């Protein structure tokens, strides 16, 4: 395969061909980037790798996060395209604070817009955290062409998530627990003690290792904390936003394509819970990522890569 030129992501070249090398297969995707018009603005996408092998379409977490963690899938891009995009309002997509745009169904339409723009006839869908909820919503709305799904550290239900968070918080030092309970009692989340408690929780269950910037990550791409706070809340363990009553985990029973579920050993998406989710999907595979918190690609990227590659290999052998 040609050497990857990450300067494309820096210079803003958009290059892909709509000429299909195989009948009824995907178009030949070339490495590059572009923008797609959606309701409310434009969303940025980037393609790592090239060719007509079945690509990965990756949905990032948040809400209000960015796709740059998926640069760490560059090894997979040596064998197939990896498509990543920033959801509207965050990263390199159009920034906004329009709350009328912050509805799950509109995020689903953004995924559809990328799929249509790139003329994808078949693809693997990858969703991490909030991106897993979005992937499930997308699958139940537009299942056509999805060859398999990877749910990484998945969120599907706020009540299940916050129950798990409460179990993890109960294991923290008493002073940390007190700061959290006091903030939640008074609905005051900007105190030094609460911010410190949030950071401590994240160091144990979020990102356990110091981030190492990927060589492709050359352009500023900032998260949108307004979106996160409006839709979710002030921290991973406190849900006060519009998603506070969100629950779609029963839709897992509707999945009929091969499915992989991964989560970190110390993840906020607790292994016991994710195993239960996997049992709801016929023949789903569960893989525990050792020595990892919620950011498994940061904490143990090689294990995540190996799980995804083996998953794809098994499907394509059939």
PDB file of C-alpha atoms in Angstrom:
ATOM      1  CA  UNK A   1       0.000   0.000   0.000  1.00  0.00           C
ATOM      2  CA  UNK A   2       1.086   3.564  -0.590  1.00  0.00           C
ATOM      3  CA  UNK A   3       2.727   5.399   2.272  1.00  0.00           C
ATOM      4  CA  UNK A   4       0.199   7.382   4.306  1.00  0.00           C
ATOM      5  CA  UNK A   5       0.484  11.132   3.748  1.00  0.00           C
ATOM      6  CA  UNK A   6      -0.915  12.816   6.811  1.00  0.00           C
ATOM      7  CA  UNK A   7      -0.214  16.213   5.254  1.00  0.00           C
ATOM      8  CA  UNK A   8      -3.556  15.771   3.476  1.00  0.00           C
ATOM      9  CA  UNK A   9      -5.275  16.273   6.787  1.00  0.00           C
ATOM     10  CA  UNK A  10      -3.264  19.457   7.331  1.00  0.00           C
ATOM     11  CA  UNK A  11      -3.678  20.957   3.850  1.00  0.00           C
ATOM     12  CA  UNK A  12      -7.334  20.140   3.458  1.00  0.00           C
ATOM     13  CA  UNK A  13      -7.219  18.159   0.226  1.00  0.00           C
ATOM     14  CA  UNK A  14     -10.366  16.193  -0.549  1.00  0.00           C
ATOM     15  CA  UNK A  15      -9.695  13.199  -2.777  1.00  0.00           C
ATOM     16  CA  UNK A  16     -11.875  10.205  -3.383  1.00  0.00           C
ATOM     17  CA  UNK A  17     -13.027   8.427  -6.511  1.00  0.00           C
ATOM     18  CA  UNK A  18     -16.563   7.262  -7.221  1.00  0.00           C
ATOM     19  CA  UNK A  19     -15.266   4.632  -9.615  1.00  0.00           C
ATOM     20  CA  UNK A  20     -15.937   1.178  -8.208  1.00  0.00           C
ATOM     21  CA  UNK A  21     -13.366  -1.541  -8.795  1.00  0.00           C
ATOM     22  CA  UNK A  22     -15.890  -4.277  -8.012  1.00  0.00           C
ATOM     23  CA  UNK A  23     -19.481  -4.612  -9.079  1.00  0.00           C
ATOM     24  CA  UNK A  24     -21.825  -3.557  -6.267  1.00  0.00           C
ATOM     25  CA  UNK A  25     -18.837  -2.907  -3.976  1.00  0.00           C
ATOM     26  CA  UNK A  26     -17.667   0.353  -2.467  1.00  0.00           C
ATOM     27  CA  UNK A  27     -16.105   3.103  -4.533  1.00  0.00           C
ATOM     28  CA  UNK A  28     -12.337   3.370  -4.462  1.00  0.00           C
ATOM     29  CA  UNK A  29     -11.660   5.589  -1.470  1.00  0.00           C
ATOM     30  CA  UNK A  30      -8.455   7.594  -1.398  1.00  0.00           C
ATOM     31  CA  UNK A  31      -6.900   9.234   1.592  1.00  0.00           C
ATOM     32  CA  UNK A  32      -8.076  12.781   2.096  1.00  0.00           C
ATOM     33  CA  UNK A  33     -10.631  14.984   3.794  1.00  0.00           C
ATOM     34  CA  UNK A  34     -13.678  17.087   3.064  1.00  0.00           C
ATOM     35  CA  UNK A  35     -16.831  18.709   4.380  1.00  0.00           C
ATOM     36  CA  UNK A  36     -20.468  17.672   4.063  1.00  0.00           C
ATOM     37  CA  UNK A  37     -23.442  20.004   4.402  1.00  0.00           C
ATOM     38  CA  UNK A  38     -25.990  18.945   7.048  1.00  0.00           C
ATOM     39  CA  UNK A  39     -28.778  20.705   8.873  1.00  0.00           C
ATOM     40  CA  UNK A  40     -27.131  23.524  10.797  1.00  0.00           C
ATOM     41  CA  UNK A  41     -23.753  23.633   9.077  1.00  0.00           C
ATOM     42  CA  UNK A  42     -20.913  21.535   7.705  1.00  0.00           C
ATOM     43  CA  UNK A  43     -19.256  18.469   9.178  1.00  0.00           C
ATOM     44  CA  UNK A  44     -15.619  17.576   8.582  1.00  0.00           C
ATOM     45  CA  UNK A  45     -14.521  14.073   7.662  1.00  0.00           C
ATOM     46  CA  UNK A  46     -11.147  12.480   7.018  1.00  0.00           C
ATOM     47  CA  UNK A  47     -10.133   9.219   5.378  1.00  0.00           C
ATOM     48  CA  UNK A  48      -6.997   7.345   6.464  1.00  0.00           C
ATOM     49  CA  UNK A  49      -5.839   4.654   4.068  1.00  0.00           C
ATOM     50  CA  UNK A  50      -7.305   3.900   0.683  1.00  0.00           C
ATOM     51  CA  UNK A  51      -8.678   1.172  -1.533  1.00  0.00           C
ATOM     52  CA  UNK A  52     -11.932  -0.677  -2.015  1.00  0.00           C
ATOM     53  CA  UNK A  53     -11.720  -3.033   0.970  1.00  0.00           C
ATOM     54  CA  UNK A  54     -14.681  -2.607   3.298  1.00  0.00           C
ATOM     55  CA  UNK A  55     -13.955   0.565   5.314  1.00  0.00           C
ATOM     56  CA  UNK A  56     -14.538   1.473   8.941  1.00  0.00           C
ATOM     57  CA  UNK A  57     -16.886   4.376   9.662  1.00  0.00           C
ATOM     58  CA  UNK A  58     -16.060   5.669  13.145  1.00  0.00           C
ATOM     59  CA  UNK A  59     -18.330   7.616  15.502  1.00  0.00           C
ATOM     60  CA  UNK A  60     -16.693   9.503  18.345  1.00  0.00           C
ATOM     61  CA  UNK A  61     -17.813   9.983  21.910  1.00  0.00           C
ATOM     62  CA  UNK A  62     -18.920  12.967  23.910  1.00  0.00           C
ATOM     63  CA  UNK A  63     -21.347  14.327  23.046  1.00  0.00           C
ATOM     64  CA  UNK A  64     -19.119  17.203  22.056  1.00  0.00           C
ATOM     65  CA  UNK A  65     -15.957  15.107  21.732  1.00  0.00           C
ATOM     66  CA  UNK A  66     -13.821  14.808  18.617  1.00  0.00           C
ATOM     67  CA  UNK A  67     -12.722  12.079  16.244  1.00  0.00           C
ATOM     68  CA  UNK A  68      -8.968  12.534  16.685  1.00  0.00           C
ATOM     69  CA  UNK A  69      -8.647   9.472  18.937  1.00  0.00           C
ATOM     70  CA  UNK A  70      -9.336   7.431  15.794  1.00  0.00           C
ATOM     71  CA  UNK A  71      -5.973   8.438  14.346  1.00  0.00           C
ATOM     72  CA  UNK A  72      -4.804   5.575  16.564  1.00  0.00           C
ATOM     73  CA  UNK A  73      -6.491   3.180  14.105  1.00  0.00           C
ATOM     74  CA  UNK A  74      -3.875   4.057  11.492  1.00  0.00           C
ATOM     75  CA  UNK A  75      -2.514   0.491  11.543  1.00  0.00           C
ATOM     76  CA  UNK A  76      -5.878  -0.727  10.287  1.00  0.00           C
ATOM     77  CA  UNK A  77      -5.680   1.938   7.567  1.00  0.00           C
ATOM     78  CA  UNK A  78      -2.812  -0.012   6.041  1.00  0.00           C
ATOM     79  CA  UNK A  79      -5.349  -2.585   4.857  1.00  0.00           C
ATOM     80  CA  UNK A  80      -8.587  -0.628   4.454  1.00  0.00           C
ATOM     81  CA  UNK A  81      -9.908   2.948   4.672  1.00  0.00           C
ATOM     82  CA  UNK A  82     -10.752   4.299   8.105  1.00  0.00           C
ATOM     83  CA  UNK A  83     -13.318   7.094   7.943  1.00  0.00           C
ATOM     84  CA  UNK A  84     -13.615   9.503  10.854  1.00  0.00           C
ATOM     85  CA  UNK A  85     -15.671  12.671  11.258  1.00  0.00           C
ATOM     86  CA  UNK A  86     -16.437  15.343  13.823  1.00  0.00           C
ATOM     87  CA  UNK A  87     -20.076  15.672  14.750  1.00  0.00           C
ATOM     88  CA  UNK A  88     -21.588  19.092  14.079  1.00  0.00           C
ATOM     89  CA  UNK A  89     -20.548  21.687  16.638  1.00  0.00           C
ATOM     90  CA  UNK A  90     -17.226  20.171  17.620  1.00  0.00           C
ATOM     91  CA  UNK A  91     -13.718  19.448  16.390  1.00  0.00           C
ATOM     92  CA  UNK A  92     -13.138  20.620  12.842  1.00  0.00           C
ATOM     93  CA  UNK A  93     -16.835  20.749  11.999  1.00  0.00           C
ATOM     94  CA  UNK A  94     -18.919  23.912  12.194  1.00  0.00           C
ATOM     95  CA  UNK A  95     -19.123  25.223  15.762  1.00  0.00           C
ATOM     96  CA  UNK A  96     -22.511  26.037  17.236  1.00  0.00           C
ATOM     97  CA  UNK A  97     -24.485  26.357  20.468  1.00  0.00           C
ATOM     98  CA  UNK A  98     -27.889  25.878  18.860  1.00  0.00           C
ATOM     99  CA  UNK A  99     -29.746  23.550  21.206  1.00  0.00           C
ATOM    100  CA  UNK A 100     -32.380  22.743  18.568  1.00  0.00           C
ATOM    101  CA  UNK A 101     -29.654  20.817  16.730  1.00  0.00           C
ATOM    102  CA  UNK A 102     -28.689  18.708  19.731  1.00  0.00           C
ATOM    103  CA  UNK A 103     -31.075  15.800  19.175  1.00  0.00           C
ATOM    104  CA  UNK A 104     -30.005  12.159  18.653  1.00  0.00           C
ATOM    105  CA  UNK A 105     -31.988  11.877  15.409  1.00  0.00           C
ATOM    106  CA  UNK A 106     -30.028  14.771  13.898  1.00  0.00           C
ATOM    107  CA  UNK A 107     -26.722  13.135  14.857  1.00  0.00           C
ATOM    108  CA  UNK A 108     -27.992  10.002  13.069  1.00  0.00           C
ATOM    109  CA  UNK A 109     -28.599  12.076   9.940  1.00  0.00           C
ATOM    110  CA  UNK A 110     -24.996  13.309  10.096  1.00  0.00           C
ATOM    111  CA  UNK A 111     -23.777   9.710   9.915  1.00  0.00           C
ATOM    112  CA  UNK A 112     -26.107   9.127   6.963  1.00  0.00           C
ATOM    113  CA  UNK A 113     -24.731  12.235   5.252  1.00  0.00           C
ATOM    114  CA  UNK A 114     -21.171  10.878   5.434  1.00  0.00           C
ATOM    115  CA  UNK A 115     -22.299   7.472   4.185  1.00  0.00           C
ATOM    116  CA  UNK A 116     -24.097   9.066   1.224  1.00  0.00           C
ATOM    117  CA  UNK A 117     -21.292  11.508   0.426  1.00  0.00           C
ATOM    118  CA  UNK A 118     -18.783   8.665   0.124  1.00  0.00           C
ATOM    119  CA  UNK A 119     -21.227   6.340  -1.657  1.00  0.00           C
ATOM    120  CA  UNK A 120     -20.625   3.569   0.863  1.00  0.00           C
ATOM    121  CA  UNK A 121     -22.429   0.379  -0.111  1.00  0.00           C
ATOM    122  CA  UNK A 122     -21.005  -1.600   2.805  1.00  0.00           C
ATOM    123  CA  UNK A 123     -18.955  -0.700   5.841  1.00  0.00           C
ATOM    124  CA  UNK A 124     -18.093  -1.619   9.417  1.00  0.00           C
ATOM    125  CA  UNK A 125     -19.622   0.776  11.948  1.00  0.00           C
ATOM    126  CA  UNK A 126     -17.459   1.671  14.965  1.00  0.00           C
ATOM    127  CA  UNK A 127     -18.824   3.633  17.917  1.00  0.00           C
ATOM    128  CA  UNK A 128     -17.107   4.597  21.166  1.00  0.00           C
ATOM    129  CA  UNK A 129     -18.979   5.694  24.318  1.00  0.00           C
ATOM    130  CA  UNK A 130     -21.701   8.149  23.162  1.00  0.00           C
ATOM    131  CA  UNK A 131     -20.656   7.092  19.643  1.00  0.00           C
ATOM    132  CA  UNK A 132     -21.862   3.573  20.502  1.00  0.00           C
ATOM    133  CA  UNK A 133     -25.323   4.920  21.347  1.00  0.00           C
ATOM    134  CA  UNK A 134     -25.257   6.813  18.064  1.00  0.00           C
ATOM    135  CA  UNK A 135     -24.134   3.684  16.189  1.00  0.00           C
ATOM    136  CA  UNK A 136     -27.050   1.705  17.626  1.00  0.00           C
ATOM    137  CA  UNK A 137     -29.492   4.500  16.777  1.00  0.00           C
ATOM    138  CA  UNK A 138     -28.084   4.613  13.247  1.00  0.00           C
ATOM    139  CA  UNK A 139     -28.265   0.842  12.792  1.00  0.00           C
ATOM    140  CA  UNK A 140     -31.912   0.660  13.856  1.00  0.00           C
ATOM    141  CA  UNK A 141     -32.743   3.513  11.445  1.00  0.00           C
ATOM    142  CA  UNK A 142     -30.495   2.726   8.463  1.00  0.00           C
ATOM    143  CA  UNK A 143     -29.242  -0.886   8.674  1.00  0.00           C
ATOM    144  CA  UNK A 144     -28.453  -1.153   4.978  1.00  0.00           C
ATOM    145  CA  UNK A 145     -24.817  -1.817   4.139  1.00  0.00           C
ATOM    146  CA  UNK A 146     -23.565  -2.393   7.688  1.00  0.00           C
ATOM    147  CA  UNK A 147     -21.326  -5.465   7.583  1.00  0.00           C
ATOM    148  CA  UNK A 148     -20.582  -5.493  11.305  1.00  0.00           C
ATOM    149  CA  UNK A 149     -20.586  -3.239  14.371  1.00  0.00           C
ATOM    150  CA  UNK A 150     -17.886  -2.505  16.944  1.00  0.00           C
ATOM    151  CA  UNK A 151     -19.167  -1.024  20.199  1.00  0.00           C
ATOM    152  CA  UNK A 152     -16.166   0.262  22.160  1.00  0.00           C
ATOM    153  CA  UNK A 153     -16.763   1.174  25.834  1.00  0.00           C
ATOM    154  CA  UNK A 154     -20.436   1.570  24.992  1.00  0.00           C
ATOM    155  CA  UNK A 155     -23.095   3.834  26.452  1.00  0.00           C
ATOM    156  CA  UNK A 156     -26.696   2.832  25.672  1.00  0.00           C
ATOM    157  CA  UNK A 157     -28.630   3.847  28.786  1.00  0.00           C
ATOM    158  CA  UNK A 158     -28.188   6.758  31.179  1.00  0.00           C
ATOM    159  CA  UNK A 159     -29.738   4.937  34.127  1.00  0.00           C
ATOM    160  CA  UNK A 160     -27.422   1.962  33.638  1.00  0.00           C
ATOM    161  CA  UNK A 161     -24.438   4.271  33.155  1.00  0.00           C
ATOM    162  CA  UNK A 162     -25.105   6.312  36.282  1.00  0.00           C
ATOM    163  CA  UNK A 163     -25.750   3.168  38.343  1.00  0.00           C
ATOM    164  CA  UNK A 164     -22.346   1.908  37.260  1.00  0.00           C
ATOM    165  CA  UNK A 165     -20.803   5.300  38.005  1.00  0.00           C
ATOM    166  CA  UNK A 166     -22.272   5.210  41.513  1.00  0.00           C
ATOM    167  CA  UNK A 167     -20.604   1.839  42.101  1.00  0.00           C
ATOM    168  CA  UNK A 168     -17.262   3.255  40.974  1.00  0.00           C
ATOM    169  CA  UNK A 169     -17.636   6.447  42.993  1.00  0.00           C
ATOM    170  CA  UNK A 170     -18.358   4.334  46.086  1.00  0.00           C
ATOM    171  CA  UNK A 171     -14.858   2.885  45.762  1.00  0.00           C
ATOM    172  CA  UNK A 172     -13.153   6.304  45.811  1.00  0.00           C
ATOM    173  CA  UNK A 173     -11.628   7.928  48.919  1.00  0.00           C
ATOM    174  CA  UNK A 174     -14.140   9.397  51.367  1.00  0.00           C
ATOM    175  CA  UNK A 175     -13.034  12.972  50.672  1.00  0.00           C
ATOM    176  CA  UNK A 176     -13.684  12.508  46.939  1.00  0.00           C
ATOM    177  CA  UNK A 177     -17.082  10.969  47.589  1.00  0.00           C
ATOM    178  CA  UNK A 178     -18.033  13.809  49.933  1.00  0.00           C
ATOM    179  CA  UNK A 179     -17.151  16.446  47.337  1.00  0.00           C
ATOM    180  CA  UNK A 180     -19.281  14.677  44.737  1.00  0.00           C
ATOM    181  CA  UNK A 181     -22.282  14.168  47.003  1.00  0.00           C
ATOM    182  CA  UNK A 182     -22.159  17.775  48.231  1.00  0.00           C
ATOM    183  CA  UNK A 183     -22.069  19.134  44.672  1.00  0.00           C
ATOM    184  CA  UNK A 184     -24.941  16.911  43.575  1.00  0.00           C
ATOM    185  CA  UNK A 185     -27.009  17.824  46.640  1.00  0.00           C
ATOM    186  CA  UNK A 186     -26.611  21.557  45.965  1.00  0.00           C
ATOM    187  CA  UNK A 187     -26.406  21.330  42.154  1.00  0.00           C
ATOM    188  CA  UNK A 188     -23.184  23.343  42.298  1.00  0.00           C
ATOM    189  CA  UNK A 189     -20.572  21.798  40.043  1.00  0.00           C
ATOM    190  CA  UNK A 190     -17.943  24.516  39.626  1.00  0.00           C
ATOM    191  CA  UNK A 191     -16.262  24.216  43.025  1.00  0.00           C
ATOM    192  CA  UNK A 192     -12.594  23.324  43.263  1.00  0.00           C
ATOM    193  CA  UNK A 193     -13.417  20.200  45.253  1.00  0.00           C
ATOM    194  CA  UNK A 194     -15.866  18.876  42.634  1.00  0.00           C
ATOM    195  CA  UNK A 195     -13.491  19.637  39.760  1.00  0.00           C
ATOM    196  CA  UNK A 196     -10.699  17.853  41.636  1.00  0.00           C
ATOM    197  CA  UNK A 197     -12.996  14.874  42.292  1.00  0.00           C
ATOM    198  CA  UNK A 198     -13.879  14.709  38.621  1.00  0.00           C
ATOM    199  CA  UNK A 199     -10.187  14.698  37.674  1.00  0.00           C
ATOM    200  CA  UNK A 200      -9.446  11.961  40.199  1.00  0.00           C
ATOM    201  CA  UNK A 201     -12.283   9.807  38.875  1.00  0.00           C
ATOM    202  CA  UNK A 202     -11.043  10.331  35.299  1.00  0.00           C
ATOM    203  CA  UNK A 203      -7.518   9.259  36.245  1.00  0.00           C
ATOM    204  CA  UNK A 204      -8.886   5.950  37.545  1.00  0.00           C
ATOM    205  CA  UNK A 205     -11.682   5.180  35.094  1.00  0.00           C
ATOM    206  CA  UNK A 206     -11.308   7.551  32.162  1.00  0.00           C
ATOM    207  CA  UNK A 207      -7.814   8.025  30.751  1.00  0.00           C
ATOM    208  CA  UNK A 208      -5.313   6.153  32.917  1.00  0.00           C
ATOM    209  CA  UNK A 209      -2.195   6.871  30.881  1.00  0.00           C
ATOM    210  CA  UNK A 210      -0.676  10.151  29.731  1.00  0.00           C
ATOM    211  CA  UNK A 211      -1.857  10.782  26.165  1.00  0.00           C
ATOM    212  CA  UNK A 212       0.684  10.408  23.395  1.00  0.00           C
ATOM    213  CA  UNK A 213      -0.186  12.556  20.400  1.00  0.00           C
ATOM    214  CA  UNK A 214      -0.461  10.650  17.133  1.00  0.00           C
ATOM    215  CA  UNK A 215       1.740  11.882  14.246  1.00  0.00           C
ATOM    216  CA  UNK A 216      -1.365  12.525  12.125  1.00  0.00           C
ATOM    217  CA  UNK A 217      -2.869  14.797  14.776  1.00  0.00           C
ATOM    218  CA  UNK A 218      -1.468  18.017  13.297  1.00  0.00           C
ATOM    219  CA  UNK A 219      -4.459  20.378  13.230  1.00  0.00           C
ATOM    220  CA  UNK A 220      -6.171  21.890  16.306  1.00  0.00           C
ATOM    221  CA  UNK A 221      -9.423  20.054  17.011  1.00  0.00           C
ATOM    222  CA  UNK A 222     -11.173  21.096  20.189  1.00  0.00           C
ATOM    223  CA  UNK A 223     -14.137  19.498  21.934  1.00  0.00           C
ATOM    224  CA  UNK A 224     -17.323  21.504  22.568  1.00  0.00           C
ATOM    225  CA  UNK A 225     -17.979  21.548  26.294  1.00  0.00           C
ATOM    226  CA  UNK A 226     -21.273  23.398  25.802  1.00  0.00           C
ATOM    227  CA  UNK A 227     -22.670  20.383  23.918  1.00  0.00           C
ATOM    228  CA  UNK A 228     -21.359  17.980  26.557  1.00  0.00           C
ATOM    229  CA  UNK A 229     -22.899  19.939  29.421  1.00  0.00           C
ATOM    230  CA  UNK A 230     -26.204  20.553  27.639  1.00  0.00           C
ATOM    231  CA  UNK A 231     -26.725  16.955  26.547  1.00  0.00           C
ATOM    232  CA  UNK A 232     -24.968  15.100  29.361  1.00  0.00           C
ATOM    233  CA  UNK A 233     -23.897  17.132  32.380  1.00  0.00           C
ATOM    234  CA  UNK A 234     -20.957  18.391  34.446  1.00  0.00           C
ATOM    235  CA  UNK A 235     -19.100  15.077  34.710  1.00  0.00           C
ATOM    236  CA  UNK A 236     -19.133  11.449  33.632  1.00  0.00           C
ATOM    237  CA  UNK A 237     -20.904  10.422  36.827  1.00  0.00           C
ATOM    238  CA  UNK A 238     -23.501  13.209  36.964  1.00  0.00           C
ATOM    239  CA  UNK A 239     -26.140  13.339  34.216  1.00  0.00           C
ATOM    240  CA  UNK A 240     -28.260  16.503  34.233  1.00  0.00           C
ATOM    241  CA  UNK A 241     -28.678  17.153  30.496  1.00  0.00           C
ATOM    242  CA  UNK A 242     -31.137  16.194  27.799  1.00  0.00           C
ATOM    243  CA  UNK A 243     -29.824  12.613  27.746  1.00  0.00           C
ATOM    244  CA  UNK A 244     -30.650  12.042  31.417  1.00  0.00           C
ATOM    245  CA  UNK A 245     -33.618   9.824  30.492  1.00  0.00           C
ATOM    246  CA  UNK A 246     -32.044   8.262  27.403  1.00  0.00           C
ATOM    247  CA  UNK A 247     -32.288   4.465  27.232  1.00  0.00           C
ATOM    248  CA  UNK A 248     -32.053   2.433  24.054  1.00  0.00           C
ATOM    249  CA  UNK A 249     -30.271  -0.708  25.250  1.00  0.00           C
ATOM    250  CA  UNK A 250     -33.217  -2.961  24.400  1.00  0.00           C
ATOM    251  CA  UNK A 251     -32.565  -2.213  20.718  1.00  0.00           C
ATOM    252  CA  UNK A 252     -29.468  -4.394  21.006  1.00  0.00           C
ATOM    253  CA  UNK A 253     -31.838  -7.340  20.550  1.00  0.00           C
ATOM    254  CA  UNK A 254     -32.612  -6.089  17.036  1.00  0.00           C
ATOM    255  CA  UNK A 255     -29.029  -6.454  15.786  1.00  0.00           C
ATOM    256  CA  UNK A 256     -28.575  -9.185  13.195  1.00  0.00           C
ATOM    257  CA  UNK A 257     -25.045  -8.405  11.966  1.00  0.00           C
ATOM    258  CA  UNK A 258     -21.776  -9.586  13.580  1.00  0.00           C
ATOM    259  CA  UNK A 259     -21.032  -7.498  16.660  1.00  0.00           C
ATOM    260  CA  UNK A 260     -17.956  -6.885  18.793  1.00  0.00           C
ATOM    261  CA  UNK A 261     -18.108  -5.260  22.218  1.00  0.00           C
ATOM    262  CA  UNK A 262     -14.961  -4.071  23.963  1.00  0.00           C
ATOM    263  CA  UNK A 263     -14.370  -2.224  27.196  1.00  0.00           C
ATOM    264  CA  UNK A 264     -11.483  -1.427  29.491  1.00  0.00           C
ATOM    265  CA  UNK A 265     -10.596  -3.342  32.624  1.00  0.00           C
ATOM    266  CA  UNK A 266     -11.245  -0.210  34.749  1.00  0.00           C
ATOM    267  CA  UNK A 267     -13.720   1.410  32.374  1.00  0.00           C
ATOM    268  CA  UNK A 268     -16.692   3.576  33.323  1.00  0.00           C
ATOM    269  CA  UNK A 269     -18.517   1.224  30.969  1.00  0.00           C
ATOM    270  CA  UNK A 270     -18.040  -1.549  33.504  1.00  0.00           C
ATOM    271  CA  UNK A 271     -17.002  -4.948  32.108  1.00  0.00           C
ATOM    272  CA  UNK A 272     -19.911  -6.732  33.826  1.00  0.00           C
ATOM    273  CA  UNK A 273     -22.380  -4.368  32.206  1.00  0.00           C
ATOM    274  CA  UNK A 274     -20.837  -4.586  28.744  1.00  0.00           C
ATOM    275  CA  UNK A 275     -20.824  -8.376  28.979  1.00  0.00           C
ATOM    276  CA  UNK A 276     -24.548  -8.202  29.713  1.00  0.00           C
ATOM    277  CA  UNK A 277     -25.032  -5.976  26.673  1.00  0.00           C
ATOM    278  CA  UNK A 278     -23.112  -8.465  24.531  1.00  0.00           C
ATOM    279  CA  UNK A 279     -25.408 -11.272  25.700  1.00  0.00           C
ATOM    280  CA  UNK A 280     -28.362  -9.368  24.275  1.00  0.00           C
ATOM    281  CA  UNK A 281     -26.931  -9.579  20.747  1.00  0.00           C
ATOM    282  CA  UNK A 282     -26.978 -12.978  19.010  1.00  0.00           C
ATOM    283  CA  UNK A 283     -23.424 -14.353  18.712  1.00  0.00           C
ATOM    284  CA  UNK A 284     -21.783 -11.097  19.789  1.00  0.00           C
ATOM    285  CA  UNK A 285     -18.145 -11.265  20.854  1.00  0.00           C
ATOM    286  CA  UNK A 286     -16.888  -9.571  24.028  1.00  0.00           C
ATOM    287  CA  UNK A 287     -13.244  -8.547  24.524  1.00  0.00           C
ATOM    288  CA  UNK A 288     -11.837  -7.042  27.718  1.00  0.00           C
ATOM    289  CA  UNK A 289      -9.030  -4.518  27.137  1.00  0.00           C
ATOM    290  CA  UNK A 290      -6.487  -4.940  29.965  1.00  0.00           C
ATOM    291  CA  UNK A 291      -5.024  -2.050  31.966  1.00  0.00           C
ATOM    292  CA  UNK A 292      -7.431   0.451  30.442  1.00  0.00           C
ATOM    293  CA  UNK A 293      -9.976   2.985  31.502  1.00  0.00           C
ATOM    294  CA  UNK A 294     -12.661   4.441  29.258  1.00  0.00           C
ATOM    295  CA  UNK A 295     -10.105   5.686  26.736  1.00  0.00           C
ATOM    296  CA  UNK A 296      -8.995   2.225  25.629  1.00  0.00           C
ATOM    297  CA  UNK A 297      -7.324   3.445  22.441  1.00  0.00           C
ATOM    298  CA  UNK A 298      -5.146   5.707  24.564  1.00  0.00           C
ATOM    299  CA  UNK A 299      -4.462   3.267  27.388  1.00  0.00           C
ATOM    300  CA  UNK A 300      -3.983   0.047  25.390  1.00  0.00           C
ATOM    301  CA  UNK A 301      -4.338   0.781  21.699  1.00  0.00           C
ATOM    302  CA  UNK A 302      -2.630  -2.425  20.499  1.00  0.00           C
ATOM    303  CA  UNK A 303      -5.214  -4.589  22.290  1.00  0.00           C
ATOM    304  CA  UNK A 304      -8.094  -2.635  20.733  1.00  0.00           C
ATOM    305  CA  UNK A 305      -6.511  -2.868  17.283  1.00  0.00           C
ATOM    306  CA  UNK A 306      -5.994  -6.610  17.656  1.00  0.00           C
ATOM    307  CA  UNK A 307      -9.619  -7.139  18.721  1.00  0.00           C
ATOM    308  CA  UNK A 308     -10.991  -5.155  15.770  1.00  0.00           C
ATOM    309  CA  UNK A 309      -8.668  -6.768  13.251  1.00  0.00           C
ATOM    310  CA  UNK A 310      -9.528 -10.276  14.445  1.00  0.00           C
ATOM    311  CA  UNK A 311     -13.232  -9.416  14.362  1.00  0.00           C
ATOM    312  CA  UNK A 312     -13.003  -8.201  10.770  1.00  0.00           C
ATOM    313  CA  UNK A 313     -10.864 -11.150   9.724  1.00  0.00           C
ATOM    314  CA  UNK A 314     -13.422 -13.605  11.077  1.00  0.00           C
ATOM    315  CA  UNK A 315     -16.246 -11.910   9.177  1.00  0.00           C
ATOM    316  CA  UNK A 316     -14.391 -11.664   5.891  1.00  0.00           C
ATOM    317  CA  UNK A 317     -13.377 -15.321   6.009  1.00  0.00           C
ATOM    318  CA  UNK A 318     -17.024 -16.362   5.758  1.00  0.00           C
TER     319      UNK A 318
END
